[in-house]
Structure formats: structure tokens, C-alpha cells
Amino acid sequence: MIHLPRRPRRNRRTAAIREMIQETTLSVSNLIFPMFVLEGTGLKSEVKSMPGIYRFSLDTLLEEIKEVTDLGIKAICLFPNYSEDKKDKHASESHREGTLYLTALATIKDKFPDLTLMTDVAMDPYSSDGHDGYVENGEIINDISLEILGRMAVAQAKAGADILGPSDMMDGRIGYMRGLLDAEGYSNVSIMAYTAKYASAYYGPFRDALDSAPRFGDKKTYQMNPANAREALVEAQLDFDEGADFLMVKPALAYLDIIKALHDNFDIPIAAYNVSGEYAMIKAASQNGWIDGERAMLENLMSIRRAGARAILTYFAKEVAQVMNG
């Protein structure tokens, strides 16, 4: 026998040894389940480009939340689907008292007080222009957008949100929101900043789910260039200094290096969004018999955790919980 002083395979010899020395773990408590609410009653509409993911009216959403919490999921992120007649340039519906989204947040928090409730802070679901900020003469106006986003953030906090998720990528929005929240008595509401949100090709199915594609142009003047890594550190430092409680990278799989960079440089929790396109690719390949969908799902989520993400927003959350519950 050849003498080798070190044989790494010895530590892979049995399942018990492999589990004993496993460096990274994945649990349901790491996951945040994105969910969609729409107007109406008795509705459960599948998103065609996201098999297994549905838009719910509030009544059926509450039934689904009961099911996912029974599986051990402890956090959801809610997104609204509004009809075109509710949208305008100022995203007025986003902070109107009694609107669908704010009513849904308050109802969920009342019925599921222990569920961590995360929100989306951006104009696109409510904007007739389909952009994340205020549009004037074809340009996204940063500082006017902040005023609208600030009103939205306070309204969501008032409705019972635990974590606000500013996904707009406007400059200075974390500090602006933190100041408003503190002034209004919501200093305990957390902010998960979409710190490095890239202008990605992986968002298509999500825009199908919300009917929120931009009505003109693209989002490249505010979302980041996929070619840039160091810029993410600049954005992260700003969000950190302005009071963010989490720093998020979106998408996840094509940006594992960015997740690791933020994890290595900032001592607050790093989150990642395993986005709709990443979900849809695995589902499509699995349905065609090209890959083992369950194994690919778990491998991808483990890679996101290994890169340094503590929390992962993923459409796989319910499926992962079902697998882990046996």
C-alpha cells in the first residue's frame, strides 16, 4: 500500500462522519418565504413561470400561511399584485389607509403574531410607470422617490411589519427611512437593505407574478451592473452606516462572490434572495427530467449559506420544509 500521511477520504467514509464534520448547515429557520397577495376572495392563481408558486387573495393566503407555519417556516416576505387602475405616478396606493397590502399585513400579524413579517418597499407594484422610483421626463428622480418610499415604510411599520425590505436601490433611502421610523416610534422595526441588487436577467418570473415590468426602458440607472463587485462594497458601507440591520444580495447564485465579500467585510447578518429565475430554472430542468430537482434545490441553498448568507429569501422554502419534515 502506498504510504500517504493524509487521506482526506477517511473523513468521508461514513454518513455519520460526514455529518459530524459538516462545515455548513441549512435549516428552515434560515429561510424567508416570498408570498403574493392580490385583490379578491377565494383566489389561488398559479404563476405559470414559477410552478408551485401562487398568488392568493387574503382569505386563501391566510390558509396557506397556516400551512407553511405548521411546517416550521418562521418568516415570510409579502408582495402585492395590484390592478392597473390602482396604479399612478406617485404610487399613492402604497400608503393609503385601508389598501389591500396594508390590510393584509395587519391581518397576518393579528392572526400569526409570532410569524416574522417582512415587506417590500419599492414603487413598482403601485407605479403606473413600473419603476422602483418616481419618474419625471423619463428619468428616475432619486430624492422625490425617497419621500414616497418613506411614507410607504412608515405605513408598513404601522401595519405590523417586523422587517422592511427596501428593494428600490435609491441613494440614501436607508438613512431616510431609519430617521422617519425612529421619529414615528418604530425604532424596533428592522431594515433589510437590498444592498447589492443587480440589473439581472433572473427577475422575469417575478415580474409575471406582479405584472410589474417597467413600462419603458430598464432599471440600469439604479440597479447595479452585473460586472461590478467592488461597487457592492461601496453600497454596503453606505447601508451599514445609514443603519441597515441586514445587507442583502440579489440575485444569489450568480453573485455568491458578492455574498462572501459582504460576509467577510461587515459584522451584521448577510441575506440573499434566491430569485424567481433561479427557482424557475431548477423547476423547468426537473420537470424535463434533466436534473434531480430536490437535490439541486438543496445544493443551491447550501451554496448560498456556504458563501455567508444567514437568511435566504427563496421560493423553495415550503418545499425545503416539507423535505426536512420527512
Short mmCIF file of C-alpha atoms in Angstrom, two decimals:
data_model
loop_
_atom_site.label_atom_id
_atom_site.label_comp_id
_atom_site.label_asym_id
_atom_site.label_seq_id
_atom_site.Cartn_x
_atom_site.Cartn_y
_atom_site.Cartn_z
CA MET A 1 0.00 0.00 0.00
CA ILE A 2 1.22 3.47 -0.81
CA HIS A 3 2.03 5.49 2.31
CA LEU A 4 0.11 8.79 2.33
CA PRO A 5 0.40 10.87 5.52
CA ARG A 6 -3.01 12.44 4.91
CA ARG A 7 -6.01 10.78 3.30
CA PRO A 8 -9.00 13.22 3.26
CA ARG A 9 -11.27 10.37 2.18
CA ARG A 10 -11.09 8.91 5.70
CA ASN A 11 -13.31 11.78 6.82
CA ARG A 12 -15.84 10.92 4.12
CA ARG A 13 -16.01 7.18 4.83
CA THR A 14 -19.37 7.01 6.60
CA ALA A 15 -22.51 9.10 6.73
CA ALA A 16 -22.02 9.64 10.47
CA ILE A 17 -18.50 11.02 10.00
CA ARG A 18 -19.56 13.23 7.11
CA GLU A 19 -22.39 14.68 9.15
CA MET A 20 -20.15 15.14 12.21
CA ILE A 21 -17.68 17.37 10.37
CA GLN A 22 -20.07 19.17 8.04
CA GLU A 23 -18.98 22.81 7.88
CA THR A 24 -22.24 24.41 6.70
CA THR A 25 -25.81 23.66 7.72
CA LEU A 26 -29.16 24.58 6.21
CA SER A 27 -32.33 24.73 8.26
CA VAL A 28 -35.86 26.02 7.76
CA SER A 29 -35.07 28.82 10.23
CA ASN A 30 -32.63 30.27 7.64
CA LEU A 31 -35.43 30.71 5.11
CA ILE A 32 -37.88 33.51 4.30
CA PHE A 33 -40.78 32.53 2.04
CA PRO A 34 -41.84 35.19 -0.53
CA MET A 35 -45.61 35.20 -1.00
CA PHE A 36 -48.01 37.15 -3.23
CA VAL A 37 -51.36 38.72 -2.34
CA LEU A 38 -53.93 40.04 -4.81
CA GLU A 39 -57.37 41.58 -4.64
CA GLY A 40 -60.49 39.44 -4.48
CA THR A 41 -61.74 36.46 -2.50
CA GLY A 42 -61.34 32.72 -2.88
CA LEU A 43 -58.46 33.11 -5.29
CA LYS A 44 -55.37 30.94 -5.71
CA SER A 45 -53.70 31.57 -9.06
CA GLU A 46 -50.50 29.76 -10.05
CA VAL A 47 -47.69 31.83 -11.57
CA LYS A 48 -47.13 29.99 -14.86
CA SER A 49 -43.39 30.68 -14.96
CA MET A 50 -43.00 29.57 -11.30
CA PRO A 51 -44.57 26.12 -10.91
CA GLY A 52 -45.86 25.60 -7.38
CA ILE A 53 -45.96 29.32 -6.54
CA TYR A 54 -49.32 31.09 -6.31
CA ARG A 55 -50.94 34.49 -5.96
CA PHE A 56 -53.52 34.43 -3.17
CA SER A 57 -56.42 36.60 -2.17
CA LEU A 58 -56.19 37.46 1.50
CA ASP A 59 -58.57 34.72 2.67
CA THR A 60 -56.71 31.93 0.88
CA LEU A 61 -53.37 33.50 1.81
CA LEU A 62 -54.21 33.10 5.48
CA GLU A 63 -54.96 29.42 4.89
CA GLU A 64 -51.62 29.00 3.12
CA ILE A 65 -49.75 30.81 5.90
CA LYS A 66 -51.29 28.40 8.42
CA GLU A 67 -49.94 25.53 6.34
CA VAL A 68 -46.42 26.95 5.97
CA THR A 69 -46.13 27.91 9.63
CA ASP A 70 -47.22 24.40 10.60
CA LEU A 71 -44.24 23.20 8.53
CA GLY A 72 -41.93 25.32 10.69
CA ILE A 73 -41.42 28.32 8.41
CA LYS A 74 -40.93 31.31 10.70
CA ALA A 75 -40.71 34.20 8.21
CA ILE A 76 -42.45 35.34 5.05
CA CYS A 77 -41.98 38.33 2.75
CA LEU A 78 -45.22 39.62 1.26
CA PHE A 79 -45.54 41.24 -2.18
CA PRO A 80 -48.73 42.82 -3.59
CA ASN A 81 -50.31 42.39 -7.02
CA TYR A 82 -52.41 45.44 -7.87
CA SER A 83 -54.64 46.01 -10.87
CA GLU A 84 -53.64 48.77 -13.29
CA ASP A 85 -56.48 51.04 -12.20
CA LYS A 86 -54.91 51.30 -8.72
CA LYS A 87 -51.54 52.49 -10.03
CA ASP A 88 -50.36 56.07 -10.55
CA LYS A 89 -47.12 58.05 -10.89
CA HIS A 90 -46.91 58.69 -7.15
CA ALA A 91 -47.61 55.10 -6.01
CA SER A 92 -50.39 56.59 -3.89
CA GLU A 93 -51.92 53.20 -3.14
CA SER A 94 -48.75 52.11 -1.33
CA HIS A 95 -49.54 54.16 1.76
CA ARG A 96 -53.30 54.72 1.52
CA GLU A 97 -55.06 53.64 4.70
CA GLY A 98 -57.19 50.56 4.03
CA THR A 99 -55.33 49.47 0.91
CA LEU A 100 -55.01 45.74 0.20
CA TYR A 101 -51.35 45.40 1.16
CA LEU A 102 -51.51 47.25 4.47
CA THR A 103 -54.73 45.44 5.39
CA ALA A 104 -53.06 42.12 4.59
CA LEU A 105 -50.04 42.94 6.76
CA ALA A 106 -52.21 43.92 9.72
CA THR A 107 -54.42 40.84 9.36
CA ILE A 108 -51.46 38.47 9.11
CA LYS A 109 -49.77 39.98 12.15
CA ASP A 110 -53.02 39.73 14.11
CA LYS A 111 -53.59 36.07 13.25
CA PHE A 112 -49.93 34.98 13.29
CA PRO A 113 -48.24 37.22 15.87
CA ASP A 114 -45.12 35.02 16.11
CA LEU A 115 -44.51 34.99 12.35
CA THR A 116 -41.71 37.30 11.23
CA LEU A 117 -43.34 39.54 8.64
CA MET A 118 -41.11 41.14 6.02
CA THR A 119 -42.30 43.66 3.44
CA ASP A 120 -41.26 45.12 0.11
CA VAL A 121 -40.55 48.85 -0.05
CA ALA A 122 -40.47 49.97 -3.69
CA MET A 123 -42.77 51.84 -6.02
CA ASP A 124 -43.03 49.35 -8.89
CA PRO A 125 -46.09 47.35 -7.69
CA TYR A 126 -48.03 50.61 -7.37
CA SER A 127 -46.49 52.72 -10.15
CA SER A 128 -48.12 53.32 -13.50
CA ASP A 129 -44.56 53.60 -14.87
CA GLY A 130 -43.49 50.22 -13.46
CA HIS A 131 -40.28 51.63 -11.99
CA ASP A 132 -38.99 51.48 -8.42
CA GLY A 133 -38.78 55.26 -8.15
CA TYR A 134 -40.62 58.39 -9.24
CA VAL A 135 -40.40 59.12 -12.97
CA GLU A 136 -40.17 62.60 -14.47
CA ASN A 137 -39.46 63.14 -18.18
CA GLY A 138 -38.16 59.59 -18.48
CA GLU A 139 -35.73 59.93 -15.56
CA ILE A 140 -35.93 58.29 -12.13
CA ILE A 141 -35.81 61.15 -9.62
CA ASN A 142 -33.99 59.96 -6.52
CA ASP A 143 -34.97 62.43 -3.81
CA ILE A 144 -38.67 62.66 -4.68
CA SER A 145 -38.66 58.85 -4.60
CA LEU A 146 -37.31 58.91 -1.06
CA GLU A 147 -40.29 60.91 0.18
CA ILE A 148 -42.72 58.39 -1.32
CA LEU A 149 -40.72 55.40 -0.07
CA GLY A 150 -40.56 56.95 3.39
CA ARG A 151 -44.35 57.25 3.61
CA MET A 152 -44.61 53.65 2.43
CA ALA A 153 -42.12 52.43 5.05
CA VAL A 154 -43.91 54.15 7.94
CA ALA A 155 -47.28 52.82 6.78
CA GLN A 156 -45.92 49.27 6.65
CA ALA A 157 -44.37 49.58 10.10
CA LYS A 158 -47.68 50.87 11.45
CA ALA A 159 -49.43 47.85 9.87
CA GLY A 160 -47.22 45.44 11.82
CA ALA A 161 -44.15 44.73 9.71
CA ASP A 162 -41.16 43.27 11.55
CA ILE A 163 -38.61 43.78 8.75
CA LEU A 164 -38.81 46.32 5.94
CA GLY A 165 -37.13 45.37 2.66
CA PRO A 166 -36.25 48.48 0.62
CA SER A 167 -35.71 47.00 -2.85
CA ASP A 168 -35.65 50.27 -4.77
CA MET A 169 -31.86 50.99 -4.86
CA MET A 170 -32.33 54.74 -4.48
CA ASP A 171 -29.37 56.54 -2.91
CA GLY A 172 -29.78 57.40 0.76
CA ARG A 173 -33.03 55.55 1.33
CA ILE A 174 -31.86 53.50 4.32
CA GLY A 175 -30.87 56.55 6.36
CA TYR A 176 -34.00 58.42 5.29
CA MET A 177 -36.29 55.56 6.32
CA ARG A 178 -34.42 54.91 9.56
CA GLY A 179 -34.85 58.54 10.54
CA LEU A 180 -38.58 58.51 9.80
CA LEU A 181 -39.15 55.20 11.57
CA ASP A 182 -37.34 56.35 14.68
CA ALA A 183 -39.20 59.66 14.70
CA GLU A 184 -42.55 57.87 14.41
CA GLY A 185 -41.79 55.45 17.25
CA TYR A 186 -40.85 52.41 15.16
CA SER A 187 -37.23 52.10 16.24
CA ASN A 188 -37.68 48.33 16.76
CA VAL A 189 -38.63 47.70 13.12
CA SER A 190 -35.67 46.23 11.24
CA ILE A 191 -34.44 47.17 7.78
CA MET A 192 -33.10 44.51 5.43
CA ALA A 193 -31.44 46.62 2.76
CA TYR A 194 -31.36 45.30 -0.79
CA THR A 195 -27.74 46.42 -0.76
CA ALA A 196 -26.40 44.86 -3.94
CA LYS A 197 -29.39 44.43 -6.23
CA TYR A 198 -28.17 43.78 -9.73
CA ALA A 199 -29.87 44.60 -13.05
CA SER A 200 -30.37 40.91 -13.69
CA ALA A 201 -31.99 38.68 -16.30
CA TYR A 202 -33.24 36.43 -13.49
CA TYR A 203 -36.23 38.56 -12.45
CA GLY A 204 -38.61 37.71 -15.30
CA PRO A 205 -40.96 35.29 -13.50
CA PHE A 206 -41.32 37.66 -10.53
CA ARG A 207 -42.48 40.42 -12.85
CA ASP A 208 -45.02 37.96 -14.28
CA ALA A 209 -46.27 37.35 -10.74
CA LEU A 210 -46.81 41.05 -10.02
CA ASP A 211 -47.41 42.42 -13.54
CA SER A 212 -44.78 45.00 -12.61
CA ALA A 213 -42.43 45.18 -15.59
CA PRO A 214 -41.22 48.71 -16.44
CA ARG A 215 -43.43 50.49 -18.96
CA PHE A 216 -40.37 51.93 -20.67
CA GLY A 217 -36.61 51.48 -20.61
CA ASP A 218 -34.91 49.35 -17.98
CA LYS A 219 -33.67 49.63 -14.38
CA LYS A 220 -29.98 50.01 -15.09
CA THR A 221 -29.72 53.58 -13.77
CA TYR A 222 -30.47 52.36 -10.24
CA GLN A 223 -29.85 48.60 -10.15
CA MET A 224 -26.20 47.51 -10.27
CA ASN A 225 -24.12 46.43 -13.25
CA PRO A 226 -23.56 42.63 -13.08
CA ALA A 227 -19.91 43.24 -14.00
CA ASN A 228 -19.18 45.12 -10.75
CA ALA A 229 -18.06 43.65 -7.44
CA ARG A 230 -16.18 46.45 -5.64
CA GLU A 231 -19.16 48.75 -6.10
CA ALA A 232 -21.13 46.37 -3.87
CA LEU A 233 -18.75 47.20 -1.02
CA VAL A 234 -19.47 50.91 -1.50
CA GLU A 235 -23.22 50.27 -1.39
CA ALA A 236 -22.80 48.02 1.66
CA GLN A 237 -20.77 50.60 3.56
CA LEU A 238 -23.43 53.24 2.89
CA ASP A 239 -26.28 50.98 4.01
CA PHE A 240 -24.31 49.88 7.08
CA ASP A 241 -23.54 53.48 8.05
CA GLU A 242 -27.16 54.54 7.48
CA GLY A 243 -28.49 51.95 9.92
CA ALA A 244 -29.38 48.79 7.98
CA ASP A 245 -29.83 45.70 10.15
CA PHE A 246 -29.20 43.22 7.31
CA LEU A 247 -27.37 43.57 4.00
CA MET A 248 -28.91 41.63 1.12
CA VAL A 249 -27.52 40.46 -2.22
CA LYS A 250 -29.92 39.86 -5.11
CA PRO A 251 -29.81 37.56 -7.08
CA ALA A 252 -27.94 34.87 -5.15
CA LEU A 253 -26.45 32.14 -7.32
CA ALA A 254 -24.70 34.31 -9.89
CA TYR A 255 -23.41 36.54 -7.06
CA LEU A 256 -22.01 34.14 -4.48
CA ASP A 257 -18.76 36.11 -4.58
CA ILE A 258 -20.66 39.25 -3.57
CA ILE A 259 -22.34 37.43 -0.67
CA LYS A 260 -18.92 36.28 0.52
CA ALA A 261 -17.41 39.75 0.14
CA LEU A 262 -20.13 41.30 2.29
CA HIS A 263 -19.88 38.47 4.82
CA ASP A 264 -16.12 38.97 5.10
CA ASN A 265 -16.32 42.74 5.48
CA PHE A 266 -19.40 43.52 7.60
CA ASP A 267 -20.35 42.24 11.03
CA ILE A 268 -24.09 42.28 10.58
CA PRO A 269 -26.18 39.47 9.07
CA ILE A 270 -25.95 38.99 5.31
CA ALA A 271 -29.05 37.90 3.41
CA ALA A 272 -29.52 36.69 -0.14
CA TYR A 273 -32.51 36.47 -2.47
CA ASN A 274 -32.71 33.18 -4.38
CA VAL A 275 -34.80 34.82 -7.08
CA SER A 276 -37.63 33.71 -9.34
CA GLY A 277 -35.46 32.93 -12.36
CA GLU A 278 -33.17 30.74 -10.26
CA TYR A 279 -36.22 28.90 -8.97
CA ALA A 280 -37.77 28.54 -12.43
CA MET A 281 -34.60 27.09 -13.97
CA ILE A 282 -34.47 24.24 -11.47
CA LYS A 283 -38.20 23.60 -11.80
CA ALA A 284 -38.04 23.52 -15.60
CA ALA A 285 -34.99 21.24 -15.71
CA SER A 286 -36.53 18.95 -13.09
CA GLN A 287 -39.86 18.70 -14.90
CA ASN A 288 -37.97 17.71 -18.06
CA GLY A 289 -36.10 15.01 -16.16
CA TRP A 290 -32.74 16.67 -16.78
CA ILE A 291 -31.75 17.03 -13.12
CA ASP A 292 -32.82 15.79 -9.70
CA GLY A 293 -34.82 18.84 -8.62
CA GLU A 294 -34.76 18.16 -4.89
CA ARG A 295 -31.01 17.61 -4.76
CA ALA A 296 -30.34 20.67 -6.93
CA MET A 297 -32.59 22.80 -4.72
CA LEU A 298 -30.78 21.78 -1.54
CA GLU A 299 -27.34 22.08 -3.14
CA ASN A 300 -28.03 25.60 -4.36
CA LEU A 301 -29.37 26.75 -1.00
CA MET A 302 -26.40 25.18 0.78
CA SER A 303 -24.05 27.07 -1.55
CA ILE A 304 -25.74 30.35 -0.63
CA ARG A 305 -25.33 29.53 3.06
CA ARG A 306 -21.70 28.49 2.50
CA ALA A 307 -20.98 31.83 0.84
CA GLY A 308 -22.08 33.57 4.04
CA ALA A 309 -25.82 34.26 3.90
CA ARG A 310 -27.58 33.85 7.24
CA ALA A 311 -31.05 34.44 5.78
CA ILE A 312 -32.26 33.35 2.34
CA LEU A 313 -35.41 34.54 0.64
CA THR A 314 -36.41 31.57 -1.50
CA TYR A 315 -39.48 30.24 -3.28
CA PHE A 316 -38.24 26.79 -2.28
CA ALA A 317 -38.90 27.45 1.43
CA LYS A 318 -42.10 25.42 1.64
CA GLU A 319 -40.63 22.55 -0.34
CA VAL A 320 -37.48 22.54 1.81
CA ALA A 321 -39.63 22.44 4.95
CA GLN A 322 -41.60 19.50 3.56
CA VAL A 323 -38.38 17.62 2.78
CA MET A 324 -36.86 18.32 6.18
CA ASN A 325 -40.06 17.29 7.96
CA GLY A 326 -39.87 13.96 6.15
#
